[in-house]
């Protein structure tokens, strides 16, 4: 989602999961990396659902786990929630560096502290108050694993702990190091 599926930490994750025998489908949402089109919440969820439909058609008897990193956690949660409403739930959800919502994340981001103090910025962000509001849907999800690095420089750790509180069917793993983009490497070292 931010960057591309070709970033080394994502390639490492895909390779590791494939080595376990998992069929892994990694893609860039419309408007990201080399995927044409306009980026939006609706388009990102549609993209995820199309990839999921393809994966289910290719592997009809396999368990399905949705994995999202950063903005992808918002896409994954919204997609999983929609599927529950349609009685087509996935088997599990893994969230790496999740956030409560886009406004909650951006307004309190440690890296945007100066910009956040500008009133015009807050007004701008709240125009997007309904974007990827994970905190409103996560409570309905089942089998959720939340991975978060305590030294994440983009998203504050309270996002992960609050999401864990909101989702009784979740497991939270806080890892001391890994930052925003290299948490999964730390997790892989533990396995």
Short mmCIF file of N, CA, C and O in Angstrom, two decimals, residues 37-152:
data_model
loop_
_atom_site.label_atom_id
_atom_site.label_comp_id
_atom_site.label_asym_id
_atom_site.label_seq_id
_atom_site.Cartn_x
_atom_site.Cartn_y
_atom_site.Cartn_z
N UNK A 37 -4.72 3.70 -11.84
CA UNK A 37 -6.03 4.00 -11.27
C UNK A 37 -5.93 4.95 -10.11
O UNK A 37 -4.85 5.38 -9.70
N UNK A 38 -7.08 5.26 -9.56
CA UNK A 38 -7.17 6.23 -8.48
C UNK A 38 -7.25 5.52 -7.13
O UNK A 38 -8.03 4.58 -6.96
N UNK A 39 -6.46 5.99 -6.20
CA UNK A 39 -6.46 5.44 -4.86
C UNK A 39 -7.66 5.97 -4.08
O UNK A 39 -7.91 7.17 -4.06
N UNK A 40 -8.41 5.08 -3.46
CA UNK A 40 -9.51 5.46 -2.57
C UNK A 40 -9.83 4.27 -1.68
O UNK A 40 -9.41 3.14 -1.97
N UNK A 41 -10.57 4.52 -0.62
CA UNK A 41 -10.96 3.43 0.26
C UNK A 41 -11.80 2.41 -0.50
O UNK A 41 -11.57 1.20 -0.42
N UNK A 42 -12.77 2.87 -1.26
CA UNK A 42 -13.65 1.98 -2.01
C UNK A 42 -12.83 1.15 -3.00
O UNK A 42 -13.00 -0.08 -3.08
N UNK A 43 -11.94 1.79 -3.75
CA UNK A 43 -11.13 1.06 -4.74
C UNK A 43 -10.20 0.06 -4.07
O UNK A 43 -10.02 -1.05 -4.59
N UNK A 44 -9.61 0.44 -2.95
CA UNK A 44 -8.69 -0.48 -2.26
C UNK A 44 -9.42 -1.72 -1.77
O UNK A 44 -8.92 -2.84 -1.89
N UNK A 45 -10.62 -1.54 -1.24
CA UNK A 45 -11.41 -2.69 -0.77
C UNK A 45 -11.84 -3.54 -1.96
O UNK A 45 -11.78 -4.78 -1.90
N UNK A 46 -12.25 -2.91 -3.06
CA UNK A 46 -12.60 -3.67 -4.27
C UNK A 46 -11.41 -4.49 -4.76
O UNK A 46 -11.56 -5.66 -5.14
N UNK A 47 -10.23 -3.88 -4.76
CA UNK A 47 -9.02 -4.59 -5.19
C UNK A 47 -8.77 -5.80 -4.30
O UNK A 47 -8.49 -6.90 -4.79
N UNK A 48 -8.87 -5.62 -3.00
CA UNK A 48 -8.65 -6.73 -2.06
C UNK A 48 -9.67 -7.84 -2.29
O UNK A 48 -9.32 -9.03 -2.29
N UNK A 49 -10.91 -7.46 -2.52
CA UNK A 49 -11.96 -8.47 -2.74
C UNK A 49 -11.74 -9.23 -4.05
O UNK A 49 -12.01 -10.42 -4.12
N UNK A 50 -11.24 -8.54 -5.08
CA UNK A 50 -10.97 -9.22 -6.35
C UNK A 50 -9.84 -10.24 -6.19
O UNK A 50 -9.93 -11.36 -6.69
N UNK A 51 -8.79 -9.85 -5.48
CA UNK A 51 -7.68 -10.78 -5.24
C UNK A 51 -8.16 -11.95 -4.39
O UNK A 51 -7.83 -13.11 -4.65
N UNK A 52 -8.96 -11.67 -3.39
CA UNK A 52 -9.50 -12.73 -2.53
C UNK A 52 -10.38 -13.69 -3.33
O UNK A 52 -10.29 -14.91 -3.16
N UNK A 53 -11.23 -13.16 -4.20
CA UNK A 53 -12.09 -14.02 -5.02
C UNK A 53 -11.24 -14.93 -5.90
O UNK A 53 -11.53 -16.13 -6.04
N UNK A 54 -10.18 -14.39 -6.48
CA UNK A 54 -9.28 -15.18 -7.30
C UNK A 54 -8.62 -16.27 -6.46
O UNK A 54 -8.56 -17.44 -6.87
N UNK A 55 -8.12 -15.91 -5.29
CA UNK A 55 -7.45 -16.88 -4.41
C UNK A 55 -8.41 -17.98 -3.99
O UNK A 55 -8.03 -19.17 -3.99
N UNK A 56 -9.63 -17.63 -3.65
CA UNK A 56 -10.61 -18.65 -3.25
C UNK A 56 -10.96 -19.56 -4.42
O UNK A 56 -11.18 -20.76 -4.22
N UNK A 57 -11.02 -19.03 -5.62
CA UNK A 57 -11.30 -19.86 -6.80
C UNK A 57 -10.13 -20.81 -7.07
O UNK A 57 -10.34 -21.97 -7.45
N UNK A 58 -8.91 -20.34 -6.89
CA UNK A 58 -7.72 -21.16 -7.13
C UNK A 58 -7.52 -22.22 -6.04
O UNK A 58 -6.98 -23.28 -6.30
N UNK A 59 -7.95 -21.92 -4.81
CA UNK A 59 -7.73 -22.81 -3.66
C UNK A 59 -9.02 -22.92 -2.85
O UNK A 59 -9.09 -22.45 -1.70
N UNK A 60 -10.06 -23.56 -3.42
CA UNK A 60 -11.37 -23.55 -2.76
C UNK A 60 -11.42 -24.24 -1.40
O UNK A 60 -12.29 -23.93 -0.59
N UNK A 61 -10.51 -25.16 -1.14
CA UNK A 61 -10.56 -25.91 0.12
C UNK A 61 -9.54 -25.43 1.15
O UNK A 61 -9.33 -26.09 2.16
N UNK A 62 -8.89 -24.31 0.89
CA UNK A 62 -7.84 -23.83 1.79
C UNK A 62 -8.39 -22.75 2.72
O UNK A 62 -9.33 -22.03 2.40
N UNK A 63 -7.74 -22.65 3.86
CA UNK A 63 -8.07 -21.57 4.80
C UNK A 63 -7.57 -20.25 4.24
O UNK A 63 -6.55 -20.20 3.57
N UNK A 64 -8.28 -19.18 4.57
CA UNK A 64 -7.92 -17.86 4.04
C UNK A 64 -7.59 -16.94 5.20
O UNK A 64 -8.37 -16.77 6.14
N UNK A 65 -6.39 -16.33 5.11
CA UNK A 65 -5.94 -15.37 6.10
C UNK A 65 -5.63 -14.07 5.36
O UNK A 65 -4.90 -14.07 4.38
N UNK A 66 -6.21 -12.98 5.81
CA UNK A 66 -5.90 -11.66 5.24
C UNK A 66 -4.81 -11.02 6.09
O UNK A 66 -4.90 -11.03 7.32
N UNK A 67 -3.80 -10.49 5.43
CA UNK A 67 -2.66 -9.86 6.11
C UNK A 67 -2.53 -8.44 5.61
O UNK A 67 -2.47 -8.20 4.40
N UNK A 68 -2.51 -7.49 6.53
CA UNK A 68 -2.35 -6.10 6.14
C UNK A 68 -1.28 -5.42 6.95
O UNK A 68 -1.10 -5.71 8.14
N UNK A 69 -0.54 -4.53 6.30
CA UNK A 69 0.48 -3.73 6.97
C UNK A 69 0.12 -2.26 6.84
O UNK A 69 -0.20 -1.79 5.74
N UNK A 70 0.15 -1.53 7.95
CA UNK A 70 -0.08 -0.09 7.96
C UNK A 70 -1.43 0.24 7.33
O UNK A 70 -2.46 -0.22 7.80
N UNK A 71 -1.45 1.03 6.23
CA UNK A 71 -2.73 1.34 5.61
C UNK A 71 -3.47 0.07 5.19
O UNK A 71 -4.69 0.02 5.23
N UNK A 72 -2.71 -0.95 4.84
CA UNK A 72 -3.33 -2.22 4.47
C UNK A 72 -4.15 -2.84 5.58
O UNK A 72 -5.06 -3.63 5.33
N UNK A 73 -3.86 -2.49 6.85
CA UNK A 73 -4.66 -3.02 7.95
C UNK A 73 -6.08 -2.46 7.90
O UNK A 73 -7.03 -3.15 8.24
N UNK A 74 -6.20 -1.21 7.46
CA UNK A 74 -7.53 -0.62 7.30
C UNK A 74 -8.30 -1.32 6.20
O UNK A 74 -9.49 -1.62 6.34
N UNK A 75 -7.62 -1.60 5.10
CA UNK A 75 -8.25 -2.31 3.98
C UNK A 75 -8.67 -3.71 4.42
O UNK A 75 -9.81 -4.15 4.18
N UNK A 76 -7.77 -4.42 5.08
CA UNK A 76 -8.05 -5.79 5.52
C UNK A 76 -9.23 -5.81 6.49
O UNK A 76 -10.13 -6.65 6.35
N UNK A 77 -9.26 -4.92 7.46
CA UNK A 77 -10.36 -4.93 8.43
C UNK A 77 -11.69 -4.61 7.78
O UNK A 77 -12.70 -5.27 8.06
N UNK A 78 -11.71 -3.61 6.92
CA UNK A 78 -12.96 -3.26 6.24
C UNK A 78 -13.43 -4.41 5.34
O UNK A 78 -14.62 -4.73 5.28
N UNK A 79 -12.49 -5.04 4.64
CA UNK A 79 -12.82 -6.16 3.76
C UNK A 79 -13.36 -7.33 4.58
O UNK A 79 -14.40 -7.91 4.25
N UNK A 80 -12.66 -7.68 5.65
CA UNK A 80 -13.09 -8.79 6.51
C UNK A 80 -14.46 -8.51 7.11
O UNK A 80 -15.31 -9.41 7.18
N UNK A 81 -14.70 -7.29 7.51
CA UNK A 81 -16.00 -6.91 8.07
C UNK A 81 -17.11 -7.08 7.03
O UNK A 81 -18.18 -7.63 7.32
N UNK A 82 -16.87 -6.59 5.81
CA UNK A 82 -17.87 -6.74 4.75
C UNK A 82 -18.17 -8.22 4.49
O UNK A 82 -19.33 -8.60 4.30
N UNK A 83 -17.14 -9.04 4.49
CA UNK A 83 -17.33 -10.47 4.23
C UNK A 83 -18.15 -11.13 5.33
O UNK A 83 -18.96 -12.03 5.06
N UNK A 84 -17.96 -10.71 6.57
CA UNK A 84 -18.78 -11.23 7.67
C UNK A 84 -20.24 -10.88 7.43
O UNK A 84 -21.14 -11.72 7.62
N UNK A 85 -20.51 -9.66 7.00
CA UNK A 85 -21.88 -9.22 6.73
C UNK A 85 -22.51 -10.05 5.62
O UNK A 85 -23.74 -10.19 5.56
N UNK A 86 -21.68 -10.58 4.72
CA UNK A 86 -22.17 -11.38 3.59
C UNK A 86 -22.10 -12.88 3.87
O UNK A 86 -22.29 -13.69 2.97
N UNK A 87 -21.79 -13.25 5.11
CA UNK A 87 -21.66 -14.65 5.51
C UNK A 87 -20.59 -15.37 4.70
O UNK A 87 -20.76 -16.52 4.28
N UNK A 88 -19.49 -14.68 4.45
CA UNK A 88 -18.37 -15.24 3.69
C UNK A 88 -17.05 -14.94 4.41
O UNK A 88 -16.05 -14.61 3.78
N UNK A 89 -17.06 -15.05 5.72
CA UNK A 89 -15.91 -14.65 6.54
C UNK A 89 -14.63 -15.40 6.18
O UNK A 89 -14.67 -16.54 5.73
N UNK A 90 -13.51 -14.72 6.39
CA UNK A 90 -12.20 -15.36 6.24
C UNK A 90 -11.86 -16.07 7.55
O UNK A 90 -12.51 -15.86 8.57
N UNK A 91 -10.82 -16.90 7.50
CA UNK A 91 -10.47 -17.70 8.68
C UNK A 91 -9.71 -16.91 9.74
O UNK A 91 -9.82 -17.19 10.93
N UNK A 92 -8.91 -15.95 9.31
CA UNK A 92 -8.12 -15.16 10.26
C UNK A 92 -7.67 -13.86 9.61
O UNK A 92 -7.70 -13.72 8.38
N UNK A 93 -7.24 -12.95 10.47
CA UNK A 93 -6.76 -11.64 10.03
C UNK A 93 -5.47 -11.35 10.79
O UNK A 93 -5.41 -11.54 12.01
N UNK A 94 -4.44 -10.90 10.06
CA UNK A 94 -3.19 -10.48 10.70
C UNK A 94 -2.99 -9.01 10.38
O UNK A 94 -3.03 -8.60 9.22
N UNK A 95 -2.78 -8.22 11.42
CA UNK A 95 -2.62 -6.78 11.29
C UNK A 95 -1.23 -6.39 11.78
O UNK A 95 -0.91 -6.56 12.96
N UNK A 96 -0.42 -5.87 10.89
CA UNK A 96 0.92 -5.41 11.24
C UNK A 96 0.93 -3.88 11.23
O UNK A 96 0.65 -3.26 10.20
N UNK A 97 1.20 -3.27 12.36
CA UNK A 97 1.21 -1.81 12.51
C UNK A 97 -0.15 -1.20 12.18
O UNK A 97 -0.27 -0.30 11.36
N UNK A 98 -1.21 -1.66 12.87
CA UNK A 98 -2.55 -1.13 12.59
C UNK A 98 -2.80 0.22 13.26
O UNK A 98 -2.07 0.62 14.16
N UNK A 99 -3.86 0.86 12.84
CA UNK A 99 -4.26 2.16 13.41
C UNK A 99 -5.76 2.15 13.67
O UNK A 99 -6.51 1.37 13.07
N UNK A 100 -6.21 3.03 14.56
CA UNK A 100 -7.62 3.13 14.90
C UNK A 100 -8.44 3.66 13.73
O UNK A 100 -9.51 3.14 13.41
N UNK A 101 -7.96 4.72 13.09
CA UNK A 101 -8.57 5.32 11.91
C UNK A 101 -7.52 6.24 11.30
O UNK A 101 -6.55 6.60 11.96
N UNK A 102 -7.75 6.66 10.06
CA UNK A 102 -6.80 7.58 9.43
C UNK A 102 -6.68 8.88 10.25
O UNK A 102 -5.58 9.29 10.60
N UNK A 103 -7.79 9.54 10.61
CA UNK A 103 -7.64 10.78 11.40
C UNK A 103 -6.96 10.55 12.75
O UNK A 103 -6.11 11.33 13.15
N UNK A 104 -7.33 9.47 13.45
CA UNK A 104 -6.68 9.18 14.73
C UNK A 104 -5.18 9.01 14.56
O UNK A 104 -4.39 9.44 15.40
N UNK A 105 -4.79 8.37 13.49
CA UNK A 105 -3.39 8.12 13.23
C UNK A 105 -2.65 9.40 12.86
O UNK A 105 -1.61 9.73 13.43
N UNK A 106 -3.19 10.13 11.92
CA UNK A 106 -2.51 11.31 11.39
C UNK A 106 -2.46 12.44 12.41
O UNK A 106 -1.44 13.11 12.57
N UNK A 107 -3.55 12.67 13.12
CA UNK A 107 -3.58 13.79 14.06
C UNK A 107 -2.65 13.58 15.25
O UNK A 107 -2.24 14.54 15.89
N UNK A 108 -2.33 12.34 15.55
CA UNK A 108 -1.48 12.07 16.72
C UNK A 108 -0.15 11.43 16.35
O UNK A 108 0.54 10.89 17.18
N UNK A 109 0.21 11.50 15.08
CA UNK A 109 1.44 10.87 14.62
C UNK A 109 2.66 11.56 15.21
O UNK A 109 2.79 12.78 15.15
N UNK A 110 3.60 10.78 15.78
CA UNK A 110 4.82 11.38 16.32
C UNK A 110 5.63 12.10 15.24
O UNK A 110 6.29 13.10 15.53
N UNK A 111 5.59 11.62 14.01
CA UNK A 111 6.38 12.24 12.95
C UNK A 111 5.74 13.50 12.39
O UNK A 111 6.39 14.26 11.69
N UNK A 112 4.47 13.73 12.70
CA UNK A 112 3.78 14.91 12.18
C UNK A 112 3.41 15.90 13.29
O UNK A 112 2.50 16.69 13.14
N UNK A 113 4.12 15.83 14.40
CA UNK A 113 3.79 16.65 15.57
C UNK A 113 3.69 18.14 15.24
O UNK A 113 2.74 18.81 15.63
N UNK A 114 4.64 18.69 14.50
CA UNK A 114 4.62 20.12 14.18
C UNK A 114 3.42 20.47 13.29
O UNK A 114 2.69 21.40 13.56
N UNK A 115 3.23 19.69 12.24
CA UNK A 115 2.13 19.96 11.31
C UNK A 115 0.79 19.84 12.02
O UNK A 115 -0.14 20.59 11.75
N UNK A 116 0.70 18.90 12.95
CA UNK A 116 -0.55 18.69 13.69
C UNK A 116 -0.98 19.91 14.48
O UNK A 116 -2.15 20.06 14.81
N UNK A 117 -0.05 20.78 14.82
CA UNK A 117 -0.40 21.95 15.61
C UNK A 117 -1.09 23.04 14.78
O UNK A 117 -1.62 23.99 15.34
N UNK A 118 -1.10 22.90 13.48
CA UNK A 118 -1.72 23.90 12.62
C UNK A 118 -3.22 23.63 12.50
O UNK A 118 -3.63 22.55 12.08
N UNK A 119 -4.07 24.61 12.86
CA UNK A 119 -5.53 24.39 12.81
C UNK A 119 -6.02 23.98 11.42
O UNK A 119 -6.91 23.13 11.30
N UNK A 120 -5.47 24.54 10.38
CA UNK A 120 -5.91 24.19 9.03
C UNK A 120 -5.67 22.72 8.72
O UNK A 120 -6.45 22.07 8.02
N UNK A 121 -4.61 22.16 9.28
CA UNK A 121 -4.28 20.75 9.06
C UNK A 121 -5.35 19.86 9.68
O UNK A 121 -5.82 18.91 9.08
N UNK A 122 -5.75 20.18 10.91
CA UNK A 122 -6.77 19.38 11.58
C UNK A 122 -8.08 19.42 10.81
O UNK A 122 -8.76 18.41 10.66
N UNK A 123 -8.45 20.60 10.32
CA UNK A 123 -9.67 20.71 9.51
C UNK A 123 -9.57 19.85 8.26
O UNK A 123 -10.52 19.19 7.86
N UNK A 124 -8.40 19.85 7.64
CA UNK A 124 -8.16 19.06 6.43
C UNK A 124 -8.31 17.57 6.74
O UNK A 124 -9.00 16.84 6.02
N UNK A 125 -7.69 17.11 7.80
CA UNK A 125 -7.72 15.69 8.14
C UNK A 125 -9.14 15.23 8.46
O UNK A 125 -9.56 14.14 8.03
N UNK A 126 -9.92 16.02 9.17
CA UNK A 126 -11.26 15.59 9.55
C UNK A 126 -12.21 15.51 8.36
O UNK A 126 -13.27 14.92 8.45
N UNK A 127 -11.81 16.04 7.21
CA UNK A 127 -12.60 15.81 5.99
C UNK A 127 -12.58 14.33 5.64
O UNK A 127 -13.44 13.85 4.90
N UNK A 128 -11.59 13.61 6.15
CA UNK A 128 -11.43 12.19 5.86
C UNK A 128 -11.77 11.34 7.08
O UNK A 128 -11.25 10.26 7.27
N UNK A 129 -12.68 11.81 7.92
CA UNK A 129 -12.96 11.17 9.20
C UNK A 129 -13.57 9.77 9.06
O UNK A 129 -13.55 9.00 10.01
N UNK A 130 -14.08 9.44 7.89
CA UNK A 130 -14.67 8.12 7.73
C UNK A 130 -13.75 7.15 6.99
O UNK A 130 -14.16 6.07 6.60
N UNK A 131 -12.48 7.51 6.83
CA UNK A 131 -11.55 6.64 6.11
C UNK A 131 -10.95 5.58 7.02
O UNK A 131 -10.34 5.89 8.04
N UNK A 132 -11.12 4.35 6.63
CA UNK A 132 -10.51 3.21 7.31
C UNK A 132 -10.65 3.31 8.83
O UNK A 132 -9.66 3.33 9.57
N UNK A 133 -11.88 3.38 9.29
CA UNK A 133 -12.15 3.48 10.72
C UNK A 133 -12.18 2.05 11.29
O UNK A 133 -13.23 1.48 11.54
N UNK A 134 -10.99 1.54 11.48
CA UNK A 134 -10.81 0.17 11.96
C UNK A 134 -11.47 -0.03 13.32
O UNK A 134 -12.05 -1.08 13.59
N UNK A 135 -11.39 0.98 14.16
CA UNK A 135 -11.93 0.85 15.52
C UNK A 135 -13.42 0.55 15.53
O UNK A 135 -13.93 -0.02 16.49
N UNK A 136 -14.14 0.89 14.47
CA UNK A 136 -15.58 0.65 14.42
C UNK A 136 -15.95 -0.75 13.95
O UNK A 136 -17.09 -1.17 14.13
N UNK A 137 -15.02 -1.47 13.34
CA UNK A 137 -15.37 -2.78 12.78
C UNK A 137 -14.58 -3.94 13.40
O UNK A 137 -15.00 -5.09 13.30
N UNK A 138 -13.48 -3.66 14.05
CA UNK A 138 -12.61 -4.74 14.52
C UNK A 138 -13.28 -5.64 15.55
O UNK A 138 -12.99 -6.83 15.63
N UNK A 139 -14.20 -5.11 16.32
CA UNK A 139 -14.87 -5.91 17.34
C UNK A 139 -15.67 -7.07 16.79
O UNK A 139 -15.94 -8.04 17.50
N UNK A 140 -16.05 -7.02 15.52
CA UNK A 140 -16.81 -8.10 14.90
C UNK A 140 -15.93 -9.17 14.26
O UNK A 140 -16.43 -10.20 13.82
N UNK A 141 -14.62 -8.92 14.19
CA UNK A 141 -13.72 -9.87 13.54
C UNK A 141 -13.31 -10.98 14.50
O UNK A 141 -13.29 -10.80 15.71
N UNK A 142 -12.99 -12.13 13.94
CA UNK A 142 -12.56 -13.29 14.72
C UNK A 142 -11.14 -13.67 14.31
O UNK A 142 -10.72 -13.44 13.18
N UNK A 143 -10.42 -14.29 15.23
CA UNK A 143 -9.07 -14.79 14.96
C UNK A 143 -8.17 -13.69 14.40
O UNK A 143 -7.66 -13.79 13.29
N UNK A 144 -7.97 -12.66 15.19
CA UNK A 144 -7.16 -11.50 14.78
C UNK A 144 -5.83 -11.53 15.53
O UNK A 144 -5.81 -11.63 16.76
N UNK A 145 -4.75 -11.42 14.78
CA UNK A 145 -3.42 -11.28 15.36
C UNK A 145 -2.94 -9.87 15.07
O UNK A 145 -2.91 -9.44 13.92
N UNK A 146 -2.58 -9.15 16.13
CA UNK A 146 -2.09 -7.77 16.00
C UNK A 146 -0.60 -7.77 16.32
O UNK A 146 -0.20 -8.17 17.42
N UNK A 147 0.20 -7.33 15.36
CA UNK A 147 1.65 -7.22 15.52
C UNK A 147 2.02 -5.74 15.53
O UNK A 147 1.60 -5.00 14.64
N UNK A 148 2.81 -5.33 16.51
CA UNK A 148 3.16 -3.91 16.59
C UNK A 148 4.53 -3.73 17.23
O UNK A 148 4.85 -4.38 18.22
N UNK A 149 5.33 -2.85 16.65
CA UNK A 149 6.64 -2.52 17.20
C UNK A 149 6.50 -1.31 18.11
O UNK A 149 5.94 -0.29 17.71
N UNK A 150 7.01 -1.43 19.31
CA UNK A 150 6.91 -0.33 20.26
C UNK A 150 7.69 0.90 19.81
O UNK A 150 7.41 2.01 20.24
N UNK A 151 8.66 0.71 18.91
CA UNK A 151 9.43 1.84 18.41
C UNK A 151 8.94 2.33 17.04
O UNK A 151 9.67 3.01 16.31
N UNK A 152 7.69 2.02 16.70
CA UNK A 152 7.11 2.47 15.43
C UNK A 152 7.15 3.99 15.40
O UNK A 152 6.64 4.66 16.30
#
